[in-house]
């Protein structure tokens, strides 16, 4: 069967049963995303990195669909309407699913919606007739789910925004009152950075800006915490 006609089996991708709870889905996503994260592959060939990136995206797709009750309900109806032979855990199946997302739901546009799916009376997509949701950004999904675990690891590599607040404050102070102003401005800027840190910063953004070696090290530490072993 052509890969374009395959339907993604997200439960297999996350290695969970179809009866899994929402918390089970989240736990499975953590496990599988760490195993497939392309940034842990420091010496990978371009082909290996491409394959890892595609699977990392598919794992994020699976979490996006299964972690939301409404999306999961629609997906389950569609999955049950498909013959087992058309279901696949290959990442390419997820590519096709999101490319044609709108037509898979009642009210969607395009062709290809199976008669079985229509007979099952799949609920109309929450996005409206013919409207497909954007495919999730895998890095955004990862950093959102791992935010609490990422923060201490990222802070150990980068002082987050405190140093930026110090530099910005010092620069403004110097412009206004030369050296004394720079000292005062720097102190104020550092305080501003601390306040912003306390309110919670986009740790994911900082993580994504780290060098490859630093990200790989953080991923190794996360794997130790979540999986109990280095991947």
CSV table of C-alpha atoms in Angstrom, one decimal:
chain,number,residue,atom,x,y,z
A,1,UNK,CA,0.0,0.0,0.0
A,2,UNK,CA,1.2,3.5,-0.9
A,3,UNK,CA,2.6,5.4,2.1
A,4,UNK,CA,0.3,8.3,1.2
A,5,UNK,CA,-2.8,6.1,2.0
A,6,UNK,CA,-1.5,5.1,5.4
A,7,UNK,CA,-3.3,6.3,8.6
A,8,UNK,CA,-1.1,7.2,11.6
A,9,UNK,CA,-1.4,4.8,14.6
A,10,UNK,CA,-0.5,7.3,17.3
A,11,UNK,CA,-1.0,4.8,20.1
A,12,UNK,CA,1.7,2.6,18.7
A,13,UNK,CA,4.0,5.6,18.1
A,14,UNK,CA,3.7,6.4,21.8
A,15,UNK,CA,3.8,2.7,22.8
A,16,UNK,CA,0.6,2.9,24.8
A,17,UNK,CA,-2.7,1.1,24.8
A,18,UNK,CA,-5.8,2.7,23.3
A,19,UNK,CA,-7.2,2.8,26.9
A,20,UNK,CA,-4.4,5.0,28.1
A,21,UNK,CA,-5.3,8.0,30.4
A,22,UNK,CA,-4.3,11.5,29.6
A,23,UNK,CA,-1.5,11.3,32.1
A,24,UNK,CA,-0.3,8.1,30.5
A,25,UNK,CA,-0.2,10.0,27.2
A,26,UNK,CA,1.9,12.7,28.7
A,27,UNK,CA,4.3,10.2,30.4
A,28,UNK,CA,4.7,8.3,27.1
A,29,UNK,CA,5.4,11.5,25.2
A,30,UNK,CA,8.2,12.4,27.6
A,31,UNK,CA,9.7,9.0,27.1
A,32,UNK,CA,9.4,8.8,23.3
A,33,UNK,CA,10.4,12.5,22.7
A,34,UNK,CA,13.6,12.0,24.7
A,35,UNK,CA,14.4,8.9,22.7
A,36,UNK,CA,13.8,10.6,19.3
A,37,UNK,CA,15.1,14.1,20.0
A,38,UNK,CA,17.4,14.9,17.1
A,39,UNK,CA,19.6,17.3,19.2
A,40,UNK,CA,21.0,14.3,21.2
A,41,UNK,CA,22.6,13.0,17.9
A,42,UNK,CA,25.9,14.9,17.9
A,43,UNK,CA,27.6,12.6,15.4
A,44,UNK,CA,24.7,11.6,13.2
A,45,UNK,CA,24.8,11.5,9.5
A,46,UNK,CA,22.4,13.9,7.6
A,47,UNK,CA,20.1,10.9,6.8
A,48,UNK,CA,20.1,9.8,10.5
A,49,UNK,CA,19.3,13.3,11.7
A,50,UNK,CA,16.5,13.6,9.1
A,51,UNK,CA,14.9,10.4,10.2
A,52,UNK,CA,15.1,11.4,13.9
A,53,UNK,CA,13.6,14.8,13.1
A,54,UNK,CA,10.7,13.2,11.3
A,55,UNK,CA,10.0,10.8,14.1
A,56,UNK,CA,10.4,13.5,16.7
A,57,UNK,CA,7.7,15.5,14.8
A,58,UNK,CA,5.4,12.4,14.6
A,59,UNK,CA,5.7,11.9,18.3
A,60,UNK,CA,4.7,15.5,18.9
A,61,UNK,CA,1.8,15.0,16.5
A,62,UNK,CA,0.7,12.0,18.5
A,63,UNK,CA,0.8,13.9,21.8
A,64,UNK,CA,-1.0,16.9,20.2
A,65,UNK,CA,-3.9,14.6,19.1
A,66,UNK,CA,-4.1,12.3,22.0
A,67,UNK,CA,-3.6,14.7,24.9
A,68,UNK,CA,-6.7,16.7,23.9
A,69,UNK,CA,-10.1,14.9,24.7
A,70,UNK,CA,-11.9,16.4,21.7
A,71,UNK,CA,-9.2,15.7,19.1
A,72,UNK,CA,-8.7,12.2,20.6
A,73,UNK,CA,-12.4,11.4,20.3
A,74,UNK,CA,-12.4,12.4,16.6
A,75,UNK,CA,-9.2,10.6,16.0
A,76,UNK,CA,-10.4,7.4,17.7
A,77,UNK,CA,-13.5,7.3,15.5
A,78,UNK,CA,-11.4,7.7,12.4
A,79,UNK,CA,-8.9,5.1,13.5
A,80,UNK,CA,-11.6,2.5,14.3
A,81,UNK,CA,-13.0,3.1,10.8
A,82,UNK,CA,-9.7,2.2,9.1
A,83,UNK,CA,-8.7,-1.4,8.4
A,84,UNK,CA,-5.7,-2.6,10.3
A,85,UNK,CA,-3.7,-2.9,7.1
A,86,UNK,CA,-3.9,0.9,6.5
A,87,UNK,CA,-2.7,1.9,10.0
A,88,UNK,CA,1.0,2.7,10.4
A,89,UNK,CA,3.4,4.0,13.0
A,90,UNK,CA,5.7,5.2,10.2
A,91,UNK,CA,6.3,9.0,10.6
A,92,UNK,CA,5.3,9.6,7.0
A,93,UNK,CA,1.8,8.6,7.8
A,94,UNK,CA,1.6,11.5,10.3
A,95,UNK,CA,2.9,13.9,7.6
A,96,UNK,CA,0.0,12.9,5.3
A,97,UNK,CA,-2.5,13.1,8.2
A,98,UNK,CA,-1.8,16.7,8.9
A,99,UNK,CA,-1.5,17.6,5.3
A,100,UNK,CA,-5.1,16.4,4.7
A,101,UNK,CA,-6.4,17.0,8.3
A,102,UNK,CA,-9.6,18.9,7.3
A,103,UNK,CA,-11.0,16.2,5.0
A,104,UNK,CA,-10.8,13.6,7.7
A,105,UNK,CA,-13.6,15.1,9.7
A,106,UNK,CA,-17.2,15.7,9.0
A,107,UNK,CA,-17.6,19.1,7.5
A,108,UNK,CA,-14.1,19.0,6.1
A,109,UNK,CA,-13.3,19.8,2.5
A,110,UNK,CA,-11.6,17.7,-0.1
A,111,UNK,CA,-12.0,14.0,-1.0
A,112,UNK,CA,-11.0,10.8,0.6
A,113,UNK,CA,-13.2,10.7,3.7
A,114,UNK,CA,-14.2,7.1,4.0
A,115,UNK,CA,-17.8,6.0,4.0
A,116,UNK,CA,-17.1,4.0,7.2
A,117,UNK,CA,-16.0,7.2,8.9
A,118,UNK,CA,-19.1,9.0,7.7
A,119,UNK,CA,-21.3,6.2,8.9
A,120,UNK,CA,-19.6,6.5,12.3
A,121,UNK,CA,-20.8,10.1,12.4
A,122,UNK,CA,-17.5,11.6,13.5
A,123,UNK,CA,-18.2,14.9,15.2
A,124,UNK,CA,-17.5,18.0,13.2
A,125,UNK,CA,-14.0,19.4,13.8
A,126,UNK,CA,-13.8,22.0,16.5
A,127,UNK,CA,-11.9,24.1,14.0
A,128,UNK,CA,-14.9,24.5,11.7
A,129,UNK,CA,-15.9,23.1,8.3
A,130,UNK,CA,-12.8,22.7,6.1
A,131,UNK,CA,-10.5,24.3,8.6
A,132,UNK,CA,-7.3,22.3,9.5
A,133,UNK,CA,-5.3,23.0,12.6
A,134,UNK,CA,-1.7,23.9,12.3
A,135,UNK,CA,0.7,21.1,12.8
A,136,UNK,CA,2.3,21.4,16.2
A,137,UNK,CA,5.9,22.7,16.5
A,138,UNK,CA,7.8,19.7,17.9
A,139,UNK,CA,10.3,22.0,19.8
A,140,UNK,CA,7.4,24.0,21.3
A,141,UNK,CA,5.6,20.8,22.4
A,142,UNK,CA,8.8,19.5,23.9
A,143,UNK,CA,9.8,22.6,25.9
A,144,UNK,CA,6.2,23.1,27.1
A,145,UNK,CA,5.9,19.6,28.5
A,146,UNK,CA,9.4,19.6,29.9
A,147,UNK,CA,9.5,23.2,31.2
A,148,UNK,CA,9.8,22.3,34.9
A,149,UNK,CA,12.5,19.8,34.3
A,150,UNK,CA,14.3,22.0,31.8
A,151,UNK,CA,14.5,25.1,34.0
A,152,UNK,CA,17.1,24.0,36.5
A,153,UNK,CA,19.2,22.4,33.7
A,154,UNK,CA,19.0,25.5,31.5
A,155,UNK,CA,19.8,27.8,34.5
A,156,UNK,CA,22.9,25.7,35.2
A,157,UNK,CA,24.1,26.5,31.7
A,158,UNK,CA,22.9,30.1,31.3
A,159,UNK,CA,22.0,32.7,34.0
A,160,UNK,CA,18.8,33.2,32.0
A,161,UNK,CA,17.8,36.8,31.8
A,162,UNK,CA,19.5,38.3,34.9
A,163,UNK,CA,22.7,38.9,33.0
A,164,UNK,CA,20.7,40.5,30.1
A,165,UNK,CA,18.9,42.8,32.6
A,166,UNK,CA,22.3,43.8,34.1
A,167,UNK,CA,23.8,44.6,30.7
A,168,UNK,CA,20.7,46.5,29.5
A,169,UNK,CA,20.5,48.5,32.7
A,170,UNK,CA,24.2,49.3,32.8
A,171,UNK,CA,24.0,50.5,29.2
A,172,UNK,CA,21.1,52.9,29.8
A,173,UNK,CA,22.8,54.1,33.0
A,174,UNK,CA,26.1,54.8,31.2
A,175,UNK,CA,24.3,56.8,28.6
A,176,UNK,CA,22.5,58.9,31.2
A,177,UNK,CA,25.2,59.4,33.8
A,178,UNK,CA,28.4,57.7,32.7
A,179,UNK,CA,30.1,55.3,35.2
A,180,UNK,CA,28.0,56.0,38.3
A,181,UNK,CA,24.9,55.7,36.3
A,182,UNK,CA,26.1,52.4,34.8
A,183,UNK,CA,26.6,51.0,38.3
A,184,UNK,CA,23.1,52.0,39.4
A,185,UNK,CA,21.6,51.0,36.1
A,186,UNK,CA,23.3,47.7,36.3
A,187,UNK,CA,22.0,46.9,39.7
A,188,UNK,CA,18.5,47.9,38.7
A,189,UNK,CA,18.8,45.9,35.5
A,190,UNK,CA,19.9,42.8,37.5
A,191,UNK,CA,16.9,43.2,39.8
A,192,UNK,CA,14.6,43.5,36.7
A,193,UNK,CA,16.1,40.3,35.4
A,194,UNK,CA,15.5,38.5,38.7
A,195,UNK,CA,11.9,39.7,38.8
A,196,UNK,CA,11.3,38.5,35.3
A,197,UNK,CA,12.9,35.1,36.2
A,198,UNK,CA,10.7,34.8,39.2
A,199,UNK,CA,7.6,35.3,37.0
A,200,UNK,CA,8.8,32.5,34.7
A,201,UNK,CA,10.7,33.0,31.5
A,202,UNK,CA,10.5,31.2,28.2
A,203,UNK,CA,12.9,28.5,29.2
A,204,UNK,CA,12.2,26.7,26.0
A,205,UNK,CA,13.4,29.7,24.0
A,206,UNK,CA,16.6,29.8,25.9
A,207,UNK,CA,17.1,26.1,25.5
A,208,UNK,CA,16.7,26.3,21.8
A,209,UNK,CA,19.4,29.0,21.6
A,210,UNK,CA,22.0,26.9,23.3
A,211,UNK,CA,24.7,25.2,21.4
A,212,UNK,CA,24.4,21.6,20.2
A,213,UNK,CA,26.7,20.2,22.8
A,214,UNK,CA,24.9,22.0,25.7
A,215,UNK,CA,21.5,20.8,24.4
A,216,UNK,CA,22.8,17.2,24.1
A,217,UNK,CA,24.1,17.3,27.7
A,218,UNK,CA,20.8,18.6,29.0
A,219,UNK,CA,18.9,15.9,27.1
A,220,UNK,CA,21.2,13.3,28.6
A,221,UNK,CA,20.4,14.6,32.1
A,222,UNK,CA,16.7,14.6,31.4
A,223,UNK,CA,16.9,11.1,30.1
A,224,UNK,CA,18.5,10.1,33.4
A,225,UNK,CA,15.7,11.7,35.3
A,226,UNK,CA,12.8,10.4,33.2
A,227,UNK,CA,14.0,7.1,31.9
A,228,UNK,CA,16.5,6.2,34.6
A,229,UNK,CA,19.3,5.7,32.0
A,230,UNK,CA,21.3,7.5,29.3
A,231,UNK,CA,19.8,7.0,25.9
